[in-house]
């Protein structure tokens, strides 16, 4: 019975285990609600490529039955991206076109723009540059409508890369620098890295070797900011690869090999990134060949060729064939060299890779004696026409900027109409322009006069405010003078009145020490009662003196408190004052106090006008015997110090602080309020 029970228990646990596995499998291959998990897992670069392909295919099957809504379109966008990451470009194009069709049906500009950029990426990966440029231009216009600056910068960058491939290096450099500036403003770290690499490529194309090396080194340093990028390892290797190619181009082969080795150490690209692996070993083999390591170079050339044939990478195949032919020439194997060059020349011509075809026919004209004249003529023709081809491509890309034939027709129609314009119309146009200029000048002068009056008004208002404050200080001085006189009077009363009474009482009570008869005692009792009256009088005088003393010490503090109370109660802004009691305001120069009062007043006006604040804080703390610290802070909307031009108010504040040789600091951030900090010396 025990054994039977154990067998049954074993089968129960076994069934539960398989049920658990089925649930886990359903986690990634389940119904529609789990598709986001499938897409997320499909982008896990730690998984083998075969596993990622399986997950992507499963996601596509689930999406087939989904309705056309924004969630489904966002999933198709992710699906296309997953296909791109595994280099399945045909399915990448298929998913992108599907996304564009769905977006067009629903008039969804957001996903239409992204689908167009993805389609452009596909043609770019296939080296069909005119189509890529066309779709990138359409995407650019769409992103402008959406006001999506980040995607717009990426599209402009992609168009600049096409210009590099078309040998328009100078224009590409100009466009990439514009994109780099914008990328730094929006802190797009991946785009910054891509701009560094592409600037290196453009400068290398113009043979500015030193400058291109500098940008490649910048890319190598900056790539460390992209550790969380899924393509981090490939990007890092790419930087070393480009740097190695520059050194190889300048016959610094040992440095070139060192950089290619650095790239190959980064990851097992042979298993995960065949395109990168083929580039690295092919470029390294070229440097090895020129160092005389011919057999080692041949093995790597052939391996790179096999990988590129597998990937159907036409430019790569042409490059490998050319390099292998150079190897055979060095080995004096003319037959294999000619065969390789003929194959490379034919493939390059068919795919319009003119630079590589030029290299092939140049070598063939020297070694293929049977067709030497044919190749030489082709070489001359290519040399003469290559510049024209590049110019034609540039013109073609310029024309792509126009989306429809109607725009061209409209341009022609406008030109024909312009030719028919009579001299009378030109005269009217000239008169109109002059009239507009005159009116514009009059409007400008009127605005300037209004501005001048405004400035004069503000200046007068400022002077009035200062005069008011001087009057307040004068009034305060008069009050203090009256209080001092009152204290003097009370002091005299204490001395002449109370002291006299006490002396008289003491002398009259002194007789008790000599006579104790009933009459003397009765007489002295009246003086004892008088002592209580003197005590009350002293207490009253002492209380008044204490109030006056406090008030005198804090005269400026009272003025500041009254200012904040009056202003904040009128504007319904809460305020909190923290003024150090250790500051002796009588030691602070009146001019300094006047400037501080004006600064507080200007700050309160700015807070009410612009900040939309609910609370304002004033903190005044003594630093040492020579200076004290002032901080004015609000919890308003703040502003951008870089974009917002400081008005006359802030300039006046700085000017006032400068007058009493203090320091002024202004800090503000959008959504975080504004802080003014002042360090004021005792003057």
XYZ file of C-alpha atoms in Angstrom, residues 1-592:
592
model
C 0.000 0.000 0.000
C 2.858 2.366 0.779
C 4.535 1.681 -2.569
C 1.222 2.131 -4.437
C 0.645 5.406 -2.633
C 4.115 6.647 -3.581
C 3.547 5.808 -7.268
C 0.252 7.680 -7.302
C 1.852 10.629 -5.539
C 4.647 10.646 -8.119
C 2.147 10.796 -11.030
C 0.209 13.617 -9.336
C 3.382 15.695 -8.949
C 4.407 14.877 -12.523
C 1.072 16.153 -13.871
C 1.359 19.332 -11.803
C 4.881 19.878 -13.165
C 3.731 19.601 -16.804
C 0.762 21.865 -16.052
C 3.216 24.451 -14.656
C 5.324 24.235 -17.836
C 2.233 24.708 -19.971
C 1.308 27.808 -17.993
C 4.806 29.191 -18.390
C 4.688 28.524 -22.139
C 1.314 30.237 -22.333
C 2.879 33.234 -20.637
C 4.690 33.999 -23.887
C 2.512 32.268 -26.458
C -0.922 32.917 -25.072
C -3.822 35.048 -26.200
C -3.997 38.661 -27.232
C -3.610 40.056 -23.736
C -0.137 38.481 -23.411
C 1.254 39.736 -26.731
C 3.094 42.608 -25.051
C 5.026 40.058 -22.993
C 5.879 38.148 -26.165
C 7.136 41.305 -27.892
C 9.141 42.299 -24.833
C 10.793 38.890 -24.598
C 11.483 38.925 -28.359
C 13.696 41.970 -27.812
C 15.859 40.238 -25.199
C 19.292 40.178 -26.860
C 20.495 37.643 -24.298
C 18.342 35.003 -26.004
C 19.607 33.097 -29.018
C 18.534 34.507 -32.364
C 16.462 31.401 -33.145
C 14.447 31.874 -29.938
C 13.820 35.527 -30.735
C 12.644 34.625 -34.265
C 10.195 32.115 -32.816
C 8.768 34.714 -30.422
C 8.460 37.344 -33.179
C 6.611 34.940 -35.501
C 4.269 34.001 -32.670
C 3.511 37.693 -32.030
C 2.719 38.273 -35.707
C 0.258 35.364 -35.750
C -1.558 36.793 -32.723
C -1.731 40.250 -34.328
C -3.430 38.961 -37.493
C -6.796 38.776 -35.725
C -6.455 42.121 -33.911
C -8.691 45.078 -34.697
C -7.246 48.258 -36.152
C -6.874 50.489 -33.077
C -4.021 52.540 -31.613
C -2.876 49.658 -29.371
C -2.601 47.267 -32.322
C -0.729 49.876 -34.358
C 1.735 50.395 -31.515
C 2.290 46.620 -31.433
C 2.917 46.514 -35.188
C 5.510 49.244 -34.682
C 7.245 47.068 -32.093
C 6.924 44.017 -34.350
C 8.657 45.825 -37.209
C 11.420 46.882 -34.847
C 11.934 43.292 -33.681
C 12.336 42.124 -37.302
C 14.884 44.867 -37.920
C 16.906 43.852 -34.851
C 17.235 40.264 -36.118
C 18.101 41.599 -39.620
C 15.002 40.059 -41.235
C 14.537 43.072 -43.506
C 11.850 41.587 -45.759
C 9.475 40.989 -42.860
C 10.540 44.365 -41.457
C 9.285 46.005 -44.676
C 6.114 43.895 -44.650
C 5.239 44.915 -41.066
C 6.078 48.575 -41.766
C 3.846 48.687 -44.865
C 1.050 47.013 -42.906
C 1.431 49.662 -40.190
C 1.345 52.473 -42.766
C -1.803 51.068 -44.387
C -3.577 50.756 -41.025
C -2.499 54.281 -40.003
C -3.634 55.738 -43.332
C -7.069 54.118 -42.967
C -7.519 55.654 -39.502
C -5.895 59.009 -40.396
C -3.296 58.357 -37.676
C -0.449 60.802 -38.386
C 1.664 59.589 -35.487
C 2.095 55.998 -36.692
C 2.057 57.042 -40.367
C 5.198 59.103 -39.758
C 6.936 56.238 -37.986
C 5.930 53.716 -40.644
C 7.362 55.970 -43.367
C 10.656 56.266 -41.475
C 10.798 52.467 -41.087
C 10.185 51.941 -44.821
C 12.978 54.420 -45.515
C 15.237 52.401 -43.184
C 14.483 49.266 -45.211
C 15.541 50.808 -48.519
C 18.575 52.284 -46.806
C 19.616 48.828 -45.582
C 19.246 47.543 -49.156
C 21.385 50.408 -50.540
C 18.442 51.725 -52.600
C 19.282 55.266 -51.643
C 16.864 57.182 -53.860
C 13.847 55.309 -52.449
C 15.220 55.643 -48.913
C 15.652 59.393 -49.388
C 12.107 59.668 -50.774
C 10.496 57.964 -47.741
C 12.738 59.815 -45.279
C 11.628 63.108 -46.869
C 7.951 62.151 -46.495
C 8.588 61.116 -42.883
C 10.403 64.402 -42.238
C 7.384 66.413 -43.370
C 5.098 64.257 -41.211
C 7.254 64.721 -38.103
C 7.313 68.477 -38.696
C 3.513 68.473 -38.596
C 3.623 66.464 -35.355
C 6.284 68.834 -33.960
C 8.287 65.764 -32.893
C 11.781 67.259 -32.664
C 13.544 64.080 -31.584
C 12.274 61.933 -34.452
C 12.733 64.845 -36.834
C 16.418 65.036 -35.866
C 16.824 61.299 -36.450
C 15.261 61.541 -39.919
C 17.489 64.484 -40.871
C 20.444 62.395 -39.730
C 19.381 59.463 -41.931
C 19.168 61.756 -44.954
C 22.654 63.064 -44.198
C 23.998 59.479 -44.108
C 22.622 58.909 -47.614
C 24.524 62.004 -48.750
C 27.706 60.374 -47.406
C 27.060 57.228 -49.443
C 26.480 59.398 -52.488
C 29.886 61.116 -51.894
C 28.330 64.491 -51.084
C 30.584 64.763 -48.045
C 30.599 68.534 -47.557
C 26.794 68.837 -47.531
C 26.568 65.768 -45.267
C 28.994 67.385 -42.806
C 26.888 70.562 -42.656
C 23.656 68.629 -42.024
C 25.188 66.308 -39.397
C 26.609 69.226 -37.416
C 23.104 70.751 -37.301
C 21.687 67.437 -36.075
C 24.493 67.049 -33.500
C 23.725 70.479 -32.046
C 20.034 69.586 -31.727
C 20.844 66.127 -30.301
C 22.886 67.730 -27.523
C 20.044 70.147 -26.748
C 17.549 67.302 -26.304
C 20.228 64.992 -24.770
C 19.658 62.157 -27.260
C 22.760 60.123 -26.410
C 22.410 57.538 -29.189
C 22.023 60.254 -31.817
C 25.067 62.110 -30.445
C 27.140 58.936 -30.838
C 25.837 58.350 -34.385
C 26.707 61.943 -35.328
C 30.294 61.505 -34.091
C 30.697 58.348 -36.216
C 29.145 59.932 -39.306
C 31.203 63.107 -39.008
C 34.270 60.864 -38.942
C 33.045 59.155 -42.132
C 32.336 62.457 -43.906
C 35.725 63.920 -42.973
C 37.476 60.702 -43.989
C 35.711 60.939 -47.357
C 37.222 64.412 -47.789
C 40.643 63.029 -46.705
C 40.736 65.024 -43.476
C 42.407 62.137 -41.654
C 43.315 63.865 -38.399
C 39.845 65.316 -37.920
C 38.113 62.019 -38.741
C 40.297 60.161 -36.186
C 39.344 62.746 -33.548
C 35.625 62.125 -34.126
C 36.048 58.334 -34.083
C 37.864 58.616 -30.748
C 35.034 60.816 -29.454
C 32.595 58.063 -30.470
C 34.690 55.428 -28.629
C 34.576 57.546 -25.464
C 30.905 58.447 -25.781
C 29.688 54.899 -26.486
C 30.145 54.129 -22.780
C 27.016 56.222 -22.183
C 25.036 53.662 -24.213
C 25.552 50.541 -22.086
C 21.806 50.039 -21.835
C 21.333 50.284 -25.600
C 20.489 46.857 -27.092
C 23.142 47.411 -29.770
C 25.819 48.647 -27.353
C 28.382 45.939 -28.240
C 27.936 46.381 -31.998
C 28.189 50.164 -31.655
C 31.386 49.893 -29.664
C 32.901 47.515 -32.240
C 31.784 49.797 -35.074
C 33.833 52.669 -33.612
C 37.020 50.602 -33.569
C 36.265 49.275 -37.065
C 36.032 52.759 -38.595
C 39.141 53.890 -36.758
C 41.025 50.838 -38.042
C 39.929 51.570 -41.622
C 41.325 55.106 -41.426
C 44.689 53.833 -40.170
C 44.704 51.155 -42.879
C 43.895 53.767 -45.539
C 46.917 55.765 -44.358
C 49.153 52.640 -44.384
C 49.419 52.485 -40.582
C 48.617 48.779 -40.670
C 49.769 47.820 -37.160
C 47.512 50.465 -35.603
C 44.704 49.307 -37.890
C 45.081 45.660 -36.787
C 45.156 46.723 -33.133
C 41.795 48.481 -33.521
C 40.222 45.559 -35.414
C 41.380 43.207 -32.627
C 39.871 45.549 -30.027
C 36.548 45.294 -31.863
C 36.665 41.496 -32.184
C 37.293 41.124 -28.427
C 34.097 42.963 -27.532
C 31.695 40.116 -28.348
C 31.276 36.841 -30.208
C 30.060 38.568 -33.365
C 30.496 35.379 -35.370
C 27.569 33.895 -33.448
C 25.373 36.983 -33.075
C 26.294 39.703 -35.603
C 27.548 38.171 -38.848
C 27.477 41.449 -40.760
C 29.813 43.091 -38.236
C 32.003 39.990 -38.030
C 32.499 39.871 -41.818
C 33.466 43.562 -41.936
C 35.984 43.212 -39.123
C 37.813 40.116 -40.400
C 37.826 41.403 -43.989
C 39.303 44.760 -42.957
C 41.819 43.101 -40.651
C 42.855 40.700 -43.427
C 43.524 43.644 -45.734
C 45.958 45.131 -43.203
C 47.555 41.701 -42.604
C 48.058 41.319 -46.359
C 49.963 44.588 -46.595
C 52.191 43.488 -43.729
C 53.140 40.390 -45.747
C 50.993 37.891 -43.831
C 49.483 36.624 -47.052
C 48.201 33.166 -46.123
C 46.543 34.406 -42.943
C 44.912 37.189 -44.957
C 43.625 34.755 -47.613
C 41.837 32.600 -45.004
C 40.074 35.621 -43.547
C 39.180 37.050 -46.988
C 37.508 33.786 -47.962
C 35.688 33.487 -44.642
C 34.376 37.063 -44.963
C 33.271 36.367 -48.564
C 31.305 33.273 -47.499
C 29.510 35.212 -44.743
C 28.642 38.079 -47.098
C 27.333 35.689 -49.743
C 25.139 34.104 -47.098
C 23.828 37.559 -46.095
C 23.432 38.613 -49.775
C 25.482 41.699 -48.975
C 26.319 42.866 -52.514
C 28.723 45.734 -51.620
C 30.471 43.406 -49.168
C 30.849 40.672 -51.799
C 32.360 43.158 -54.263
C 34.786 44.406 -51.583
C 35.871 40.858 -50.670
C 36.421 39.929 -54.325
C 38.544 43.028 -54.893
C 40.710 42.316 -51.864
C 41.134 38.651 -52.800
C 42.198 39.754 -56.273
C 44.822 42.034 -54.737
C 46.040 39.033 -52.747
C 46.381 36.947 -55.943
C 48.279 39.788 -57.604
C 50.743 39.844 -54.723
C 51.094 36.055 -55.117
C 51.587 36.621 -58.908
C 48.562 34.402 -59.597
C 47.298 36.514 -62.503
C 44.606 34.033 -63.616
C 42.715 34.023 -60.288
C 43.231 37.756 -59.955
C 41.639 38.391 -63.355
C 38.720 36.058 -62.608
C 38.053 37.775 -59.272
C 38.301 41.259 -60.764
C 35.980 40.393 -63.665
C 33.395 39.055 -61.212
C 33.722 42.164 -58.974
C 33.512 44.525 -61.977
C 30.392 42.860 -63.339
C 28.629 42.784 -59.945
C 29.591 46.385 -59.171
C 28.365 47.607 -62.576
C 25.042 45.767 -62.200
C 24.454 47.363 -58.770
C 25.810 50.811 -59.675
C 28.686 50.604 -57.188
C 30.844 52.846 -59.349
C 33.763 53.378 -56.969
C 34.426 49.640 -56.694
C 33.908 49.133 -60.430
C 36.508 51.847 -61.030
C 39.010 49.963 -58.848
C 38.302 46.715 -60.702
C 38.691 48.100 -64.256
C 41.827 50.019 -63.243
C 43.510 46.771 -62.186
C 42.086 44.818 -65.134
C 43.452 47.366 -67.596
C 46.911 46.570 -66.248
C 46.819 42.755 -66.124
C 44.086 41.476 -68.482
C 46.016 41.970 -71.715
C 43.313 40.408 -73.945
C 40.822 43.160 -73.070
C 43.245 45.830 -71.948
C 41.891 48.506 -74.279
C 38.260 47.733 -73.381
C 38.957 48.087 -69.664
C 41.078 51.166 -70.212
C 38.262 52.835 -72.150
C 35.787 51.832 -69.439
C 38.142 53.255 -66.790
C 38.393 56.565 -68.646
C 34.621 56.668 -69.132
C 33.950 55.957 -65.477
C 36.467 58.554 -64.375
C 34.910 61.203 -66.606
C 31.312 60.363 -65.760
C 31.584 59.575 -62.048
C 31.441 63.248 -61.161
C 28.400 63.691 -63.404
C 26.715 60.683 -61.777
C 27.289 62.146 -58.330
C 25.932 65.506 -59.471
C 22.900 63.805 -61.008
C 22.263 61.943 -57.748
C 22.450 65.189 -55.819
C 19.934 66.783 -58.157
C 17.747 63.719 -57.859
C 17.724 63.969 -54.051
C 16.889 67.637 -54.313
C 13.928 66.812 -56.550
C 12.719 64.199 -54.089
C 12.102 67.017 -51.635
C 9.010 67.779 -53.715
C 6.321 65.197 -53.144
C 4.058 65.562 -56.187
C 4.205 66.487 -59.849
C 1.624 69.191 -59.194
C 4.202 71.217 -57.289
C 6.519 71.161 -60.320
C 3.642 72.158 -62.623
C 2.705 74.950 -60.245
C 6.287 76.188 -60.287
C 6.311 76.266 -64.112
C 2.983 78.101 -64.155
C 4.293 80.704 -61.721
C 7.389 81.198 -63.886
C 5.235 81.713 -67.016
C 3.073 84.224 -65.183
C 6.142 86.074 -63.940
C 7.329 86.486 -67.551
C 4.032 88.216 -68.435
C 4.166 90.746 -65.626
C 4.245 94.258 -67.093
C 6.367 97.187 -65.968
C 3.245 98.781 -64.477
C 2.774 95.851 -62.074
C 6.436 96.071 -61.062
C 5.943 99.792 -60.370
C 2.900 99.079 -58.210
C 4.846 96.400 -56.377
C 7.742 98.789 -55.753
C 5.366 101.494 -54.466
C 3.700 98.932 -52.227
C 7.028 97.818 -50.810
C 8.098 101.410 -50.117
C 4.725 102.113 -48.474
C 5.041 99.041 -46.299
C 8.559 100.050 -45.301
C 7.414 103.565 -44.424
C 4.472 102.249 -42.414
C 6.721 99.698 -40.763
C 9.229 102.392 -39.850
C 6.463 104.607 -38.479
C 5.102 101.702 -36.443
C 8.586 100.922 -35.167
C 9.210 104.554 -34.149
C 5.838 104.693 -32.438
C 6.639 101.561 -30.472
C 10.051 102.942 -29.567
C 8.497 106.146 -28.274
C 5.952 104.144 -26.294
C 8.753 102.023 -24.917
C 10.738 105.129 -24.008
C 7.732 106.586 -22.198
C 7.257 103.308 -20.374
C 10.903 103.312 -19.288
C 10.625 106.932 -18.174
C 7.485 106.072 -16.218
C 9.207 103.114 -14.572
C 12.220 105.289 -13.773
C 9.965 107.962 -12.228
C 8.080 105.289 -10.300
C 11.369 103.895 -9.040
C 12.539 107.349 -7.934
C 9.185 107.940 -6.199
C 9.464 104.620 -4.404
C 12.948 105.502 -3.248
C 11.747 108.919 -2.046
C 8.886 107.244 -0.171
C 11.319 104.904 1.497
C 13.640 107.761 2.426
C 10.636 109.553 3.952
C 9.742 106.360 5.840
C 13.285 106.145 7.163
C 13.189 109.840 8.072
C 9.863 109.350 9.824
C 11.307 106.353 11.632
C 14.311 108.476 12.661
C 11.990 111.167 14.046
C 10.051 108.516 15.964
C 13.262 107.172 17.414
C 14.328 110.727 18.345
C 11.021 111.269 20.181
C 11.496 107.959 21.984
C 15.001 108.908 23.040
C 13.714 112.217 24.417
C 10.938 110.341 26.236
C 13.450 107.946 27.737
C 15.552 110.890 28.844
C 12.502 112.459 30.489
C 11.615 109.187 32.239
C 15.215 108.865 33.391
C 15.060 112.334 34.863
C 11.756 111.458 36.547
C 13.316 108.355 38.042
C 16.225 110.340 39.315
C 14.481 113.512 40.398
C 11.114 112.068 41.396
C 11.267 108.468 42.544
C 14.807 108.717 43.924
C 13.808 111.806 45.906
C 10.749 110.028 47.320
C 12.814 106.986 48.255
C 15.433 109.155 49.939
C 12.771 111.024 51.878
C 11.080 107.787 52.952
C 14.424 106.241 53.998
C 15.309 109.248 56.159
C 11.876 109.341 57.817
C 11.966 105.609 58.571
C 15.485 105.943 59.932
C 14.068 107.501 63.172
C 12.586 104.100 64.077
C 16.059 103.062 65.000
C 16.200 105.751 67.627
C 12.609 106.106 68.859
C 9.977 103.360 69.173
C 7.166 105.261 70.797
C 3.591 104.901 69.518
C 3.437 108.360 67.953
C 6.644 107.835 65.960
C 5.486 104.416 64.708
C 2.122 105.829 63.661
C 3.820 108.597 61.763
C 6.117 106.171 59.901
C 3.273 103.901 58.747
C 2.253 106.506 56.164
C 5.719 106.393 54.600
C 5.564 102.602 54.400
C 2.330 102.830 52.400
C 4.050 105.328 50.093
C 6.675 102.678 49.217
C 3.965 100.587 47.485
C 3.035 103.566 45.288
C 6.676 104.087 44.380
C 6.902 100.370 43.475
C 3.910 100.627 41.066
C 5.360 103.736 39.466
C 8.730 102.014 38.896
C 7.019 98.931 37.380
C 5.026 101.089 34.922
C 8.100 103.048 33.821
C 10.140 99.844 33.479
C 7.445 98.225 31.308
C 7.305 101.227 28.954
C 11.069 101.354 28.714
C 11.232 97.644 27.798
C 8.689 98.070 24.946
C 10.541 101.033 23.536
C 13.853 99.174 23.630
C 12.566 96.265 21.610
C 10.909 98.557 19.129
C 14.039 100.608 18.635
C 16.217 97.564 17.978
C 13.874 96.151 15.353
C 12.878 99.315 13.446
C 13.959 98.028 9.975
C 12.581 94.584 10.764
C 9.181 96.182 11.443
C 9.315 98.042 8.115
C 10.054 94.778 6.244
C 7.291 92.916 8.102
C 4.817 95.676 7.273
C 5.842 95.532 3.576
C 5.289 91.754 3.316
C 2.062 91.871 5.339
C 0.612 94.691 3.236
C 1.632 93.221 -0.144
C 0.837 89.554 0.523
C -2.535 90.274 2.095
C -3.489 92.260 -1.025
C -2.330 89.501 -3.413
C -3.509 86.518 -1.282
C 0.006 85.054 -1.162
C 1.185 83.373 2.031
C 4.481 84.586 3.458
C 6.982 83.367 6.030
C 9.689 85.656 7.467
C 12.749 84.463 9.372
C 14.891 87.459 10.377
C 17.896 86.828 12.636
C 17.478 88.722 15.905
C 21.268 88.978 16.250
C 21.431 91.529 13.411
C 21.759 95.067 14.786
C 20.022 97.083 12.107
C 21.271 100.354 13.518
C 24.760 99.257 12.398
C 23.562 98.885 8.795
C 23.882 101.968 6.619
C 20.604 103.686 5.731
C 21.449 103.573 2.027
C 21.915 99.795 2.207
